[in-house]
Amino acid sequence: MRQRPIGTATRGTTNPNRLRRMDRWIAAVHGPALRRCDDAPAAVDLGYGAAPWTAVELLTRLRTADPRTTVAGVEIDPARVAAARPYERAGLTFVHGGFEVPMETRPLLIRAANVLRQYDEDRVAEVWARLRSRLAPDGLLVEGTCDEIGRRHVWVALGPEGPRTVTFATRLGSLERPSDLAERLPKALIHRNVPGEPVHAFLRDFDRAWAAASPYASLGARQRWIAAVRALSADWPTTDGVRRWRQGEVTVAWEALRPRHA
Ligand SMILES: C[S@@+](CC[C@H](N)C(=O)[O-])C[C@H]1O[C@@H](n2cnc3c(N)ncnc32)[C@H](O)[C@@H]1O
């Protein structure tokens, strides 16, 4: 007998194009793994919400990296699965399920955006472990949070072995200071933005680097961001480079931001 989906239905808020920054990052960073796959690479959009947009868009963007990619939208609320089914097409299905991820083949990608945010912090480790255990050996779990229209995003990327990186991504024109992103930290970090915790020190240093880079503002927010991230990289282990920074992103090794007092 099929097991009951693991988790709880929560608010279904979503928006078209809300997850574009995350989609583009996944296509860029994980594209080589998709292309290495012998079969059609399978991806899961876990908790796609009250409308199927983010799953449809994930399919489109991942297909720019590998046109064989398939996406399954997995939702714990059966009414949301029924509402999404008319949008099924070649390579796109909608499935009732939860954190058990009820797929026959292990996906190369599980993306859970704005899902764990509505759970308690003490569930995160268990849910991450469960989702990681469902990944293909070369697979990636991307779990994070953003605002309603996707201007501010923070996500954690995890492999089967554990957490790897944290990415901050923003629309630069709307940014006053990098710590504006604090309100979108994923569940594992949002309650750790307090003195004594690494993520708090990181955002403090980022704000200082941003302030010191203010002369670059006359060249545009993008140049200012690049200068600030370059300076920040002297003290914090960024794992990407200027090509990603130009997009209003920066990625940092998880170890540097991992909560101290868990
Ligand atoms: C806020 S919506 C996010 C929609 C979309 N991912 C986005 O970012 O725009 C969260 C959705 O996750 C679903 N959800 C919560 N727990 C889940 C679980 N364990 N498995 C699958 N879906 C889940 C909820 O039912 C809800 O529809």
PDB file of C-alpha atoms and ligand atoms in Angstrom:
ATOM      1  CA  MET A   1       0.000   0.000   0.000  1.00  0.00           C
ATOM      2  CA  ARG A   2       1.215   3.492  -0.833  1.00  0.00           C
ATOM      3  CA  GLN A   3       2.491   5.358   2.210  1.00  0.00           C
ATOM      4  CA  ARG A   4       0.832   8.536   3.439  1.00  0.00           C
ATOM      5  CA  PRO A   5       2.653  11.666   2.200  1.00  0.00           C
ATOM      6  CA  ILE A   6       5.113  12.965   4.793  1.00  0.00           C
ATOM      7  CA  GLY A   7       4.554  16.571   5.840  1.00  0.00           C
ATOM      8  CA  THR A   8       1.691  19.028   6.244  1.00  0.00           C
ATOM      9  CA  ALA A   9      -0.193  21.132   3.691  1.00  0.00           C
ATOM     10  CA  THR A  10       0.656  24.801   4.160  1.00  0.00           C
ATOM     11  CA  ARG A  11      -0.192  28.097   2.436  1.00  0.00           C
ATOM     12  CA  GLY A  12       0.062  27.735  -1.328  1.00  0.00           C
ATOM     13  CA  THR A  13       1.299  31.233  -2.193  1.00  0.00           C
ATOM     14  CA  THR A  14       3.197  31.321  -5.463  1.00  0.00           C
ATOM     15  CA  ASN A  15       3.710  33.666  -8.408  1.00  0.00           C
ATOM     16  CA  PRO A  16       4.766  33.403 -12.041  1.00  0.00           C
ATOM     17  CA  ASN A  17       8.507  33.934 -12.455  1.00  0.00           C
ATOM     18  CA  ARG A  18       9.024  34.093  -8.721  1.00  0.00           C
ATOM     19  CA  LEU A  19      11.792  31.469  -8.767  1.00  0.00           C
ATOM     20  CA  ARG A  20      13.622  32.620 -11.919  1.00  0.00           C
ATOM     21  CA  ARG A  21      16.850  33.435 -10.041  1.00  0.00           C
ATOM     22  CA  MET A  22      16.931  30.006  -8.468  1.00  0.00           C
ATOM     23  CA  ASP A  23      16.053  28.294 -11.781  1.00  0.00           C
ATOM     24  CA  ARG A  24      18.837  30.089 -13.626  1.00  0.00           C
ATOM     25  CA  TRP A  25      21.391  29.282 -10.938  1.00  0.00           C
ATOM     26  CA  ILE A  26      20.395  25.607 -10.995  1.00  0.00           C
ATOM     27  CA  ALA A  27      20.608  25.470 -14.804  1.00  0.00           C
ATOM     28  CA  ALA A  28      24.080  27.072 -14.715  1.00  0.00           C
ATOM     29  CA  VAL A  29      25.565  25.177 -11.769  1.00  0.00           C
ATOM     30  CA  HIS A  30      23.867  21.812 -12.158  1.00  0.00           C
ATOM     31  CA  GLY A  31      23.637  21.768 -15.986  1.00  0.00           C
ATOM     32  CA  PRO A  32      26.818  19.659 -16.386  1.00  0.00           C
ATOM     33  CA  ALA A  33      25.398  16.969 -14.045  1.00  0.00           C
ATOM     34  CA  LEU A  34      22.134  16.919 -16.026  1.00  0.00           C
ATOM     35  CA  ARG A  35      24.049  16.502 -19.281  1.00  0.00           C
ATOM     36  CA  ARG A  36      26.238  13.707 -17.837  1.00  0.00           C
ATOM     37  CA  CYS A  37      23.125  11.629 -17.136  1.00  0.00           C
ATOM     38  CA  ASP A  38      22.700   8.624 -19.470  1.00  0.00           C
ATOM     39  CA  ASP A  39      18.900   8.757 -19.283  1.00  0.00           C
ATOM     40  CA  ALA A  40      16.561  11.747 -19.337  1.00  0.00           C
ATOM     41  CA  PRO A  41      17.495  13.739 -16.192  1.00  0.00           C
ATOM     42  CA  ALA A  42      14.626  13.867 -13.706  1.00  0.00           C
ATOM     43  CA  ALA A  43      13.897  16.890 -11.500  1.00  0.00           C
ATOM     44  CA  VAL A  44      11.306  17.455  -8.773  1.00  0.00           C
ATOM     45  CA  ASP A  45       9.630  20.735  -7.830  1.00  0.00           C
ATOM     46  CA  LEU A  46       8.539  19.850  -4.304  1.00  0.00           C
ATOM     47  CA  GLY A  47       5.671  21.935  -2.899  1.00  0.00           C
ATOM     48  CA  TYR A  48       4.883  23.927  -6.064  1.00  0.00           C
ATOM     49  CA  GLY A  49       1.882  25.528  -4.437  1.00  0.00           C
ATOM     50  CA  ALA A  50      -1.617  26.630  -5.435  1.00  0.00           C
ATOM     51  CA  ALA A  51      -0.710  26.972  -9.133  1.00  0.00           C
ATOM     52  CA  PRO A  52       1.758  25.024 -11.289  1.00  0.00           C
ATOM     53  CA  TRP A  53       3.826  27.958 -12.584  1.00  0.00           C
ATOM     54  CA  THR A  54       7.112  27.255 -10.843  1.00  0.00           C
ATOM     55  CA  ALA A  55       7.168  23.654 -12.106  1.00  0.00           C
ATOM     56  CA  VAL A  56       6.365  24.741 -15.689  1.00  0.00           C
ATOM     57  CA  GLU A  57       9.138  27.336 -15.543  1.00  0.00           C
ATOM     58  CA  LEU A  58      11.644  24.935 -13.993  1.00  0.00           C
ATOM     59  CA  LEU A  59      11.063  22.578 -16.932  1.00  0.00           C
ATOM     60  CA  THR A  60      11.617  25.374 -19.451  1.00  0.00           C
ATOM     61  CA  ARG A  61      14.794  26.633 -17.778  1.00  0.00           C
ATOM     62  CA  LEU A  62      16.331  23.214 -17.155  1.00  0.00           C
ATOM     63  CA  ARG A  63      15.676  22.308 -20.773  1.00  0.00           C
ATOM     64  CA  THR A  64      18.005  25.127 -21.793  1.00  0.00           C
ATOM     65  CA  ALA A  65      20.696  23.134 -19.931  1.00  0.00           C
ATOM     66  CA  ASP A  66      19.548  19.714 -21.174  1.00  0.00           C
ATOM     67  CA  PRO A  67      16.507  19.357 -23.482  1.00  0.00           C
ATOM     68  CA  ARG A  68      15.898  15.798 -22.229  1.00  0.00           C
ATOM     69  CA  THR A  69      15.046  16.995 -18.691  1.00  0.00           C
ATOM     70  CA  THR A  70      11.723  15.997 -17.124  1.00  0.00           C
ATOM     71  CA  VAL A  71      10.054  17.697 -14.136  1.00  0.00           C
ATOM     72  CA  ALA A  72       7.588  16.244 -11.640  1.00  0.00           C
ATOM     73  CA  GLY A  73       5.712  18.715  -9.481  1.00  0.00           C
ATOM     74  CA  VAL A  74       5.057  17.047  -6.104  1.00  0.00           C
ATOM     75  CA  GLU A  75       2.416  18.555  -3.778  1.00  0.00           C
ATOM     76  CA  ILE A  76       1.015  17.356  -0.505  1.00  0.00           C
ATOM     77  CA  ASP A  77      -2.350  19.044  -1.071  1.00  0.00           C
ATOM     78  CA  PRO A  78      -4.379  16.768  -3.411  1.00  0.00           C
ATOM     79  CA  ALA A  79      -6.617  19.641  -4.590  1.00  0.00           C
ATOM     80  CA  ARG A  80      -3.478  21.447  -5.849  1.00  0.00           C
ATOM     81  CA  VAL A  81      -2.417  18.321  -7.739  1.00  0.00           C
ATOM     82  CA  ALA A  82      -5.860  18.084  -9.380  1.00  0.00           C
ATOM     83  CA  ALA A  83      -5.706  21.791 -10.305  1.00  0.00           C
ATOM     84  CA  ALA A  84      -2.252  21.349 -11.892  1.00  0.00           C
ATOM     85  CA  ARG A  85      -2.986  18.187 -13.915  1.00  0.00           C
ATOM     86  CA  PRO A  86      -4.457  20.043 -16.947  1.00  0.00           C
ATOM     87  CA  TYR A  87      -1.007  21.639 -17.353  1.00  0.00           C
ATOM     88  CA  GLU A  88       0.749  18.293 -17.805  1.00  0.00           C
ATOM     89  CA  ARG A  89       2.653  17.952 -21.053  1.00  0.00           C
ATOM     90  CA  ALA A  90       5.580  15.965 -22.441  1.00  0.00           C
ATOM     91  CA  GLY A  91       8.176  15.923 -19.664  1.00  0.00           C
ATOM     92  CA  LEU A  92       5.928  17.496 -17.008  1.00  0.00           C
ATOM     93  CA  THR A  93       3.785  15.573 -14.507  1.00  0.00           C
ATOM     94  CA  PHE A  94       2.079  16.426 -11.214  1.00  0.00           C
ATOM     95  CA  VAL A  95       2.073  13.948  -8.352  1.00  0.00           C
ATOM     96  CA  HIS A  96       0.532  13.778  -4.892  1.00  0.00           C
ATOM     97  CA  GLY A  97       3.229  13.315  -2.251  1.00  0.00           C
ATOM     98  CA  GLY A  98       5.447  14.782   0.420  1.00  0.00           C
ATOM     99  CA  PHE A  99       8.995  14.587   1.754  1.00  0.00           C
ATOM    100  CA  GLU A 100       9.147  10.879   0.883  1.00  0.00           C
ATOM    101  CA  VAL A 101       9.312  12.046  -2.804  1.00  0.00           C
ATOM    102  CA  PRO A 102       7.296   9.224  -4.398  1.00  0.00           C
ATOM    103  CA  MET A 103       9.283   8.842  -7.630  1.00  0.00           C
ATOM    104  CA  GLU A 104      10.388   5.517  -9.097  1.00  0.00           C
ATOM    105  CA  THR A 105      13.766   6.846 -10.190  1.00  0.00           C
ATOM    106  CA  ARG A 106      15.915   8.972  -7.913  1.00  0.00           C
ATOM    107  CA  PRO A 107      15.859  12.566  -9.158  1.00  0.00           C
ATOM    108  CA  LEU A 108      18.983  14.496 -10.120  1.00  0.00           C
ATOM    109  CA  LEU A 109      17.391  17.579  -8.616  1.00  0.00           C
ATOM    110  CA  ILE A 110      14.928  18.262  -5.831  1.00  0.00           C
ATOM    111  CA  ARG A 111      13.988  21.908  -5.499  1.00  0.00           C
ATOM    112  CA  ALA A 112      11.913  22.943  -2.454  1.00  0.00           C
ATOM    113  CA  ALA A 113      11.229  26.679  -2.477  1.00  0.00           C
ATOM    114  CA  ASN A 114       9.242  28.374   0.268  1.00  0.00           C
ATOM    115  CA  VAL A 115       8.220  25.019   1.730  1.00  0.00           C
ATOM    116  CA  LEU A 116      10.363  24.462   4.837  1.00  0.00           C
ATOM    117  CA  ARG A 117       9.913  28.068   5.836  1.00  0.00           C
ATOM    118  CA  GLN A 118       6.485  27.095   7.177  1.00  0.00           C
ATOM    119  CA  TYR A 119       7.824  24.249   9.324  1.00  0.00           C
ATOM    120  CA  ASP A 120       9.564  24.437  12.703  1.00  0.00           C
ATOM    121  CA  GLU A 121      13.343  24.846  12.708  1.00  0.00           C
ATOM    122  CA  ASP A 122      13.860  21.550  14.498  1.00  0.00           C
ATOM    123  CA  ARG A 123      12.361  19.661  11.525  1.00  0.00           C
ATOM    124  CA  VAL A 124      14.970  20.923   9.075  1.00  0.00           C
ATOM    125  CA  ALA A 125      17.771  18.398   9.726  1.00  0.00           C
ATOM    126  CA  GLU A 126      15.403  15.433   9.466  1.00  0.00           C
ATOM    127  CA  VAL A 127      13.733  16.727   6.291  1.00  0.00           C
ATOM    128  CA  TRP A 128      17.080  17.539   4.647  1.00  0.00           C
ATOM    129  CA  ALA A 129      18.325  14.028   5.461  1.00  0.00           C
ATOM    130  CA  ARG A 130      15.186  12.446   4.023  1.00  0.00           C
ATOM    131  CA  LEU A 131      15.320  14.481   0.813  1.00  0.00           C
ATOM    132  CA  ARG A 132      19.064  13.882   0.390  1.00  0.00           C
ATOM    133  CA  SER A 133      18.489  10.158   0.709  1.00  0.00           C
ATOM    134  CA  ARG A 134      16.144  10.341  -2.285  1.00  0.00           C
ATOM    135  CA  LEU A 135      18.705  11.980  -4.611  1.00  0.00           C
ATOM    136  CA  ALA A 136      20.574  10.252  -7.412  1.00  0.00           C
ATOM    137  CA  PRO A 137      24.314   9.911  -6.616  1.00  0.00           C
ATOM    138  CA  ASP A 138      25.096  13.043  -8.668  1.00  0.00           C
ATOM    139  CA  GLY A 139      21.961  14.812  -7.401  1.00  0.00           C
ATOM    140  CA  LEU A 140      21.363  18.214  -5.829  1.00  0.00           C
ATOM    141  CA  LEU A 141      18.805  19.437  -3.295  1.00  0.00           C
ATOM    142  CA  VAL A 142      18.082  23.158  -3.420  1.00  0.00           C
ATOM    143  CA  GLU A 143      16.057  24.442  -0.466  1.00  0.00           C
ATOM    144  CA  GLY A 144      15.358  28.094   0.158  1.00  0.00           C
ATOM    145  CA  THR A 145      13.109  31.070   0.506  1.00  0.00           C
ATOM    146  CA  CYS A 146      12.257  34.226  -1.436  1.00  0.00           C
ATOM    147  CA  ASP A 147       9.873  37.180  -1.363  1.00  0.00           C
ATOM    148  CA  GLU A 148       6.541  37.165  -3.212  1.00  0.00           C
ATOM    149  CA  ILE A 149       7.961  38.354  -6.541  1.00  0.00           C
ATOM    150  CA  GLY A 150      11.419  36.798  -6.320  1.00  0.00           C
ATOM    151  CA  ARG A 151      13.536  39.904  -5.845  1.00  0.00           C
ATOM    152  CA  ARG A 152      15.298  38.480  -2.784  1.00  0.00           C
ATOM    153  CA  HIS A 153      16.325  34.894  -2.447  1.00  0.00           C
ATOM    154  CA  VAL A 154      18.516  32.772  -0.164  1.00  0.00           C
ATOM    155  CA  TRP A 155      18.944  29.039  -0.701  1.00  0.00           C
ATOM    156  CA  VAL A 156      21.054  26.146   0.525  1.00  0.00           C
ATOM    157  CA  ALA A 157      22.393  23.559  -1.948  1.00  0.00           C
ATOM    158  CA  LEU A 158      22.972  20.042  -0.643  1.00  0.00           C
ATOM    159  CA  GLY A 159      24.412  16.913  -2.154  1.00  0.00           C
ATOM    160  CA  PRO A 160      23.703  13.343  -1.014  1.00  0.00           C
ATOM    161  CA  GLU A 161      26.547  13.805   1.518  1.00  0.00           C
ATOM    162  CA  GLY A 162      25.212  16.994   3.147  1.00  0.00           C
ATOM    163  CA  PRO A 163      24.966  20.771   2.794  1.00  0.00           C
ATOM    164  CA  ARG A 164      27.456  22.408   0.417  1.00  0.00           C
ATOM    165  CA  THR A 165      26.728  26.081  -0.150  1.00  0.00           C
ATOM    166  CA  VAL A 166      24.448  29.022   0.613  1.00  0.00           C
ATOM    167  CA  THR A 167      23.510  31.404  -2.218  1.00  0.00           C
ATOM    168  CA  PHE A 168      22.261  34.964  -1.799  1.00  0.00           C
ATOM    169  CA  ALA A 169      20.558  36.380  -4.911  1.00  0.00           C
ATOM    170  CA  THR A 170      18.870  39.725  -5.348  1.00  0.00           C
ATOM    171  CA  ARG A 171      17.544  42.264  -7.790  1.00  0.00           C
ATOM    172  CA  LEU A 172      20.287  44.831  -7.306  1.00  0.00           C
ATOM    173  CA  GLY A 173      18.195  47.857  -8.208  1.00  0.00           C
ATOM    174  CA  SER A 174      15.950  47.244  -5.209  1.00  0.00           C
ATOM    175  CA  LEU A 175      18.713  46.654  -2.651  1.00  0.00           C
ATOM    176  CA  GLU A 176      19.528  49.137   0.079  1.00  0.00           C
ATOM    177  CA  ARG A 177      22.061  46.911   1.810  1.00  0.00           C
ATOM    178  CA  PRO A 178      22.919  43.186   1.646  1.00  0.00           C
ATOM    179  CA  SER A 179      21.351  42.472   5.042  1.00  0.00           C
ATOM    180  CA  ASP A 180      17.971  43.257   3.389  1.00  0.00           C
ATOM    181  CA  LEU A 181      18.238  39.584   2.429  1.00  0.00           C
ATOM    182  CA  ALA A 182      18.122  38.490   6.080  1.00  0.00           C
ATOM    183  CA  GLU A 183      14.338  38.287   6.081  1.00  0.00           C
ATOM    184  CA  ARG A 184      14.540  35.631   3.333  1.00  0.00           C
ATOM    185  CA  LEU A 185      17.074  33.340   4.996  1.00  0.00           C
ATOM    186  CA  PRO A 186      16.038  29.669   4.806  1.00  0.00           C
ATOM    187  CA  LYS A 187      14.654  28.029   7.918  1.00  0.00           C
ATOM    188  CA  ALA A 188      18.029  26.568   8.929  1.00  0.00           C
ATOM    189  CA  LEU A 189      19.513  30.081   9.200  1.00  0.00           C
ATOM    190  CA  ILE A 190      16.759  32.604   9.822  1.00  0.00           C
ATOM    191  CA  HIS A 191      16.669  32.128  13.575  1.00  0.00           C
ATOM    192  CA  ARG A 192      20.500  32.271  13.640  1.00  0.00           C
ATOM    193  CA  ASN A 193      20.812  35.844  12.486  1.00  0.00           C
ATOM    194  CA  VAL A 194      21.871  36.920  15.989  1.00  0.00           C
ATOM    195  CA  PRO A 195      25.243  37.999  17.443  1.00  0.00           C
ATOM    196  CA  GLY A 196      27.594  35.052  17.948  1.00  0.00           C
ATOM    197  CA  GLU A 197      26.295  33.156  14.923  1.00  0.00           C
ATOM    198  CA  PRO A 198      28.288  33.030  11.641  1.00  0.00           C
ATOM    199  CA  VAL A 199      25.416  34.145   9.393  1.00  0.00           C
ATOM    200  CA  HIS A 200      25.023  37.297  11.491  1.00  0.00           C
ATOM    201  CA  ALA A 201      28.760  38.068  11.192  1.00  0.00           C
ATOM    202  CA  PHE A 202      28.595  37.403   7.459  1.00  0.00           C
ATOM    203  CA  LEU A 203      25.728  39.838   6.857  1.00  0.00           C
ATOM    204  CA  ARG A 204      27.415  42.446   9.072  1.00  0.00           C
ATOM    205  CA  ASP A 205      30.658  42.151   7.061  1.00  0.00           C
ATOM    206  CA  PHE A 206      28.684  42.209   3.808  1.00  0.00           C
ATOM    207  CA  ASP A 207      26.977  45.472   4.830  1.00  0.00           C
ATOM    208  CA  ARG A 208      30.396  46.958   5.684  1.00  0.00           C
ATOM    209  CA  ALA A 209      31.847  45.876   2.350  1.00  0.00           C
ATOM    210  CA  TRP A 210      28.783  47.341   0.598  1.00  0.00           C
ATOM    211  CA  ALA A 211      29.227  50.662   2.432  1.00  0.00           C
ATOM    212  CA  ALA A 212      32.949  50.737   1.577  1.00  0.00           C
ATOM    213  CA  ALA A 213      32.065  50.094  -2.086  1.00  0.00           C
ATOM    214  CA  SER A 214      29.751  53.127  -2.238  1.00  0.00           C
ATOM    215  CA  PRO A 215      32.071  55.009  -4.661  1.00  0.00           C
ATOM    216  CA  TYR A 216      31.157  52.321  -7.227  1.00  0.00           C
ATOM    217  CA  ALA A 217      27.484  53.277  -6.992  1.00  0.00           C
ATOM    218  CA  SER A 218      28.000  55.922  -9.685  1.00  0.00           C
ATOM    219  CA  LEU A 219      28.854  53.026 -12.063  1.00  0.00           C
ATOM    220  CA  GLY A 220      25.678  51.189 -11.073  1.00  0.00           C
ATOM    221  CA  ALA A 221      24.541  48.786  -8.372  1.00  0.00           C
ATOM    222  CA  ARG A 222      26.057  45.834 -10.261  1.00  0.00           C
ATOM    223  CA  GLN A 223      29.582  47.263 -10.082  1.00  0.00           C
ATOM    224  CA  ARG A 224      29.061  48.099  -6.436  1.00  0.00           C
ATOM    225  CA  TRP A 225      27.906  44.543  -5.673  1.00  0.00           C
ATOM    226  CA  ILE A 226      30.900  43.038  -7.515  1.00  0.00           C
ATOM    227  CA  ALA A 227      33.326  45.280  -5.602  1.00  0.00           C
ATOM    228  CA  ALA A 228      31.662  44.473  -2.272  1.00  0.00           C
ATOM    229  CA  VAL A 229      31.672  40.709  -2.915  1.00  0.00           C
ATOM    230  CA  ARG A 230      35.294  40.826  -4.046  1.00  0.00           C
ATOM    231  CA  ALA A 231      36.261  42.509  -0.767  1.00  0.00           C
ATOM    232  CA  LEU A 232      34.098  40.124   1.238  1.00  0.00           C
ATOM    233  CA  SER A 233      35.849  37.167  -0.410  1.00  0.00           C
ATOM    234  CA  ALA A 234      39.049  38.049   1.466  1.00  0.00           C
ATOM    235  CA  ASP A 235      37.444  36.843   4.705  1.00  0.00           C
ATOM    236  CA  TRP A 236      34.605  34.542   3.614  1.00  0.00           C
ATOM    237  CA  PRO A 237      34.912  31.434   1.387  1.00  0.00           C
ATOM    238  CA  THR A 238      32.886  32.415  -1.661  1.00  0.00           C
ATOM    239  CA  THR A 239      32.724  29.509  -4.098  1.00  0.00           C
ATOM    240  CA  ASP A 240      31.702  31.331  -7.279  1.00  0.00           C
ATOM    241  CA  GLY A 241      33.164  34.208  -9.299  1.00  0.00           C
ATOM    242  CA  VAL A 242      32.436  37.418 -11.097  1.00  0.00           C
ATOM    243  CA  ARG A 243      30.221  35.765 -13.738  1.00  0.00           C
ATOM    244  CA  ARG A 244      27.692  34.896 -11.013  1.00  0.00           C
ATOM    245  CA  TRP A 245      28.290  38.096  -9.038  1.00  0.00           C
ATOM    246  CA  ARG A 246      27.204  40.049 -12.127  1.00  0.00           C
ATOM    247  CA  GLN A 247      23.759  38.442 -11.692  1.00  0.00           C
ATOM    248  CA  GLY A 248      23.428  39.892  -8.182  1.00  0.00           C
ATOM    249  CA  GLU A 249      24.458  36.608  -6.584  1.00  0.00           C
ATOM    250  CA  VAL A 250      27.090  35.304  -4.251  1.00  0.00           C
ATOM    251  CA  THR A 251      27.595  31.727  -3.059  1.00  0.00           C
ATOM    252  CA  VAL A 252      29.415  30.872   0.167  1.00  0.00           C
ATOM    253  CA  ALA A 253      30.563  27.519   1.560  1.00  0.00           C
ATOM    254  CA  TRP A 254      28.008  26.127   4.034  1.00  0.00           C
ATOM    255  CA  GLU A 255      30.734  25.374   6.598  1.00  0.00           C
ATOM    256  CA  ALA A 256      31.357  29.096   7.025  1.00  0.00           C
ATOM    257  CA  LEU A 257      27.697  29.889   7.785  1.00  0.00           C
ATOM    258  CA  ARG A 258      26.685  26.694   9.568  1.00  0.00           C
ATOM    259  CA  PRO A 259      24.936  27.492  12.887  1.00  0.00           C
ATOM    260  CA  ARG A 260      27.284  27.300  15.866  1.00  0.00           C
ATOM    261  CA  HIS A 261      24.793  26.710  18.628  1.00  0.00           C
ATOM    262  CA  ALA A 262      22.570  24.054  17.078  1.00  0.00           C
TER     263      ALA A 262
HETATM  264  C1  LIG B   1       4.307  28.736  -0.154  1.00  0.00           C
HETATM  265  S1  LIG B   1       3.964  27.418  -1.264  1.00  0.00           S
HETATM  266  C2  LIG B   1       5.388  27.558  -2.320  1.00  0.00           C
HETATM  267  C3  LIG B   1       5.055  27.421  -3.770  1.00  0.00           C
HETATM  268  C4  LIG B   1       6.256  27.490  -4.701  1.00  0.00           C
HETATM  269  N1  LIG B   1       7.257  26.494  -4.392  1.00  0.00           N
HETATM  270  C5  LIG B   1       6.874  28.868  -4.676  1.00  0.00           C
HETATM  271  O1  LIG B   1       7.951  29.039  -4.112  1.00  0.00           O
HETATM  272  O2  LIG B   1       6.280  29.806  -5.208  1.00  0.00           O
HETATM  273  C6  LIG B   1       4.354  25.960  -0.280  1.00  0.00           C
HETATM  274  C7  LIG B   1       3.678  24.696  -0.790  1.00  0.00           C
HETATM  275  O3  LIG B   1       4.368  23.574  -0.248  1.00  0.00           O
HETATM  276  C8  LIG B   1       3.423  22.553  -0.002  1.00  0.00           C
HETATM  277  N2  LIG B   1       4.005  21.602   0.960  1.00  0.00           N
HETATM  278  C9  LIG B   1       4.212  21.780   2.283  1.00  0.00           C
HETATM  279  N3  LIG B   1       4.788  20.678   2.815  1.00  0.00           N
HETATM  280  C10 LIG B   1       4.959  19.811   1.794  1.00  0.00           C
HETATM  281  C11 LIG B   1       5.510  18.502   1.721  1.00  0.00           C
HETATM  282  N4  LIG B   1       5.973  17.886   2.808  1.00  0.00           N
HETATM  283  N5  LIG B   1       5.544  17.891   0.521  1.00  0.00           N
HETATM  284  C12 LIG B   1       5.046  18.501  -0.599  1.00  0.00           C
HETATM  285  N6  LIG B   1       4.506  19.736  -0.574  1.00  0.00           N
HETATM  286  C13 LIG B   1       4.473  20.385   0.598  1.00  0.00           C
HETATM  287  C14 LIG B   1       2.230  23.294   0.541  1.00  0.00           C
HETATM  288  O4  LIG B   1       1.044  22.528   0.443  1.00  0.00           O
HETATM  289  C15 LIG B   1       2.233  24.558  -0.348  1.00  0.00           C
HETATM  290  O5  LIG B   1       1.401  24.371  -1.467  1.00  0.00           O
END
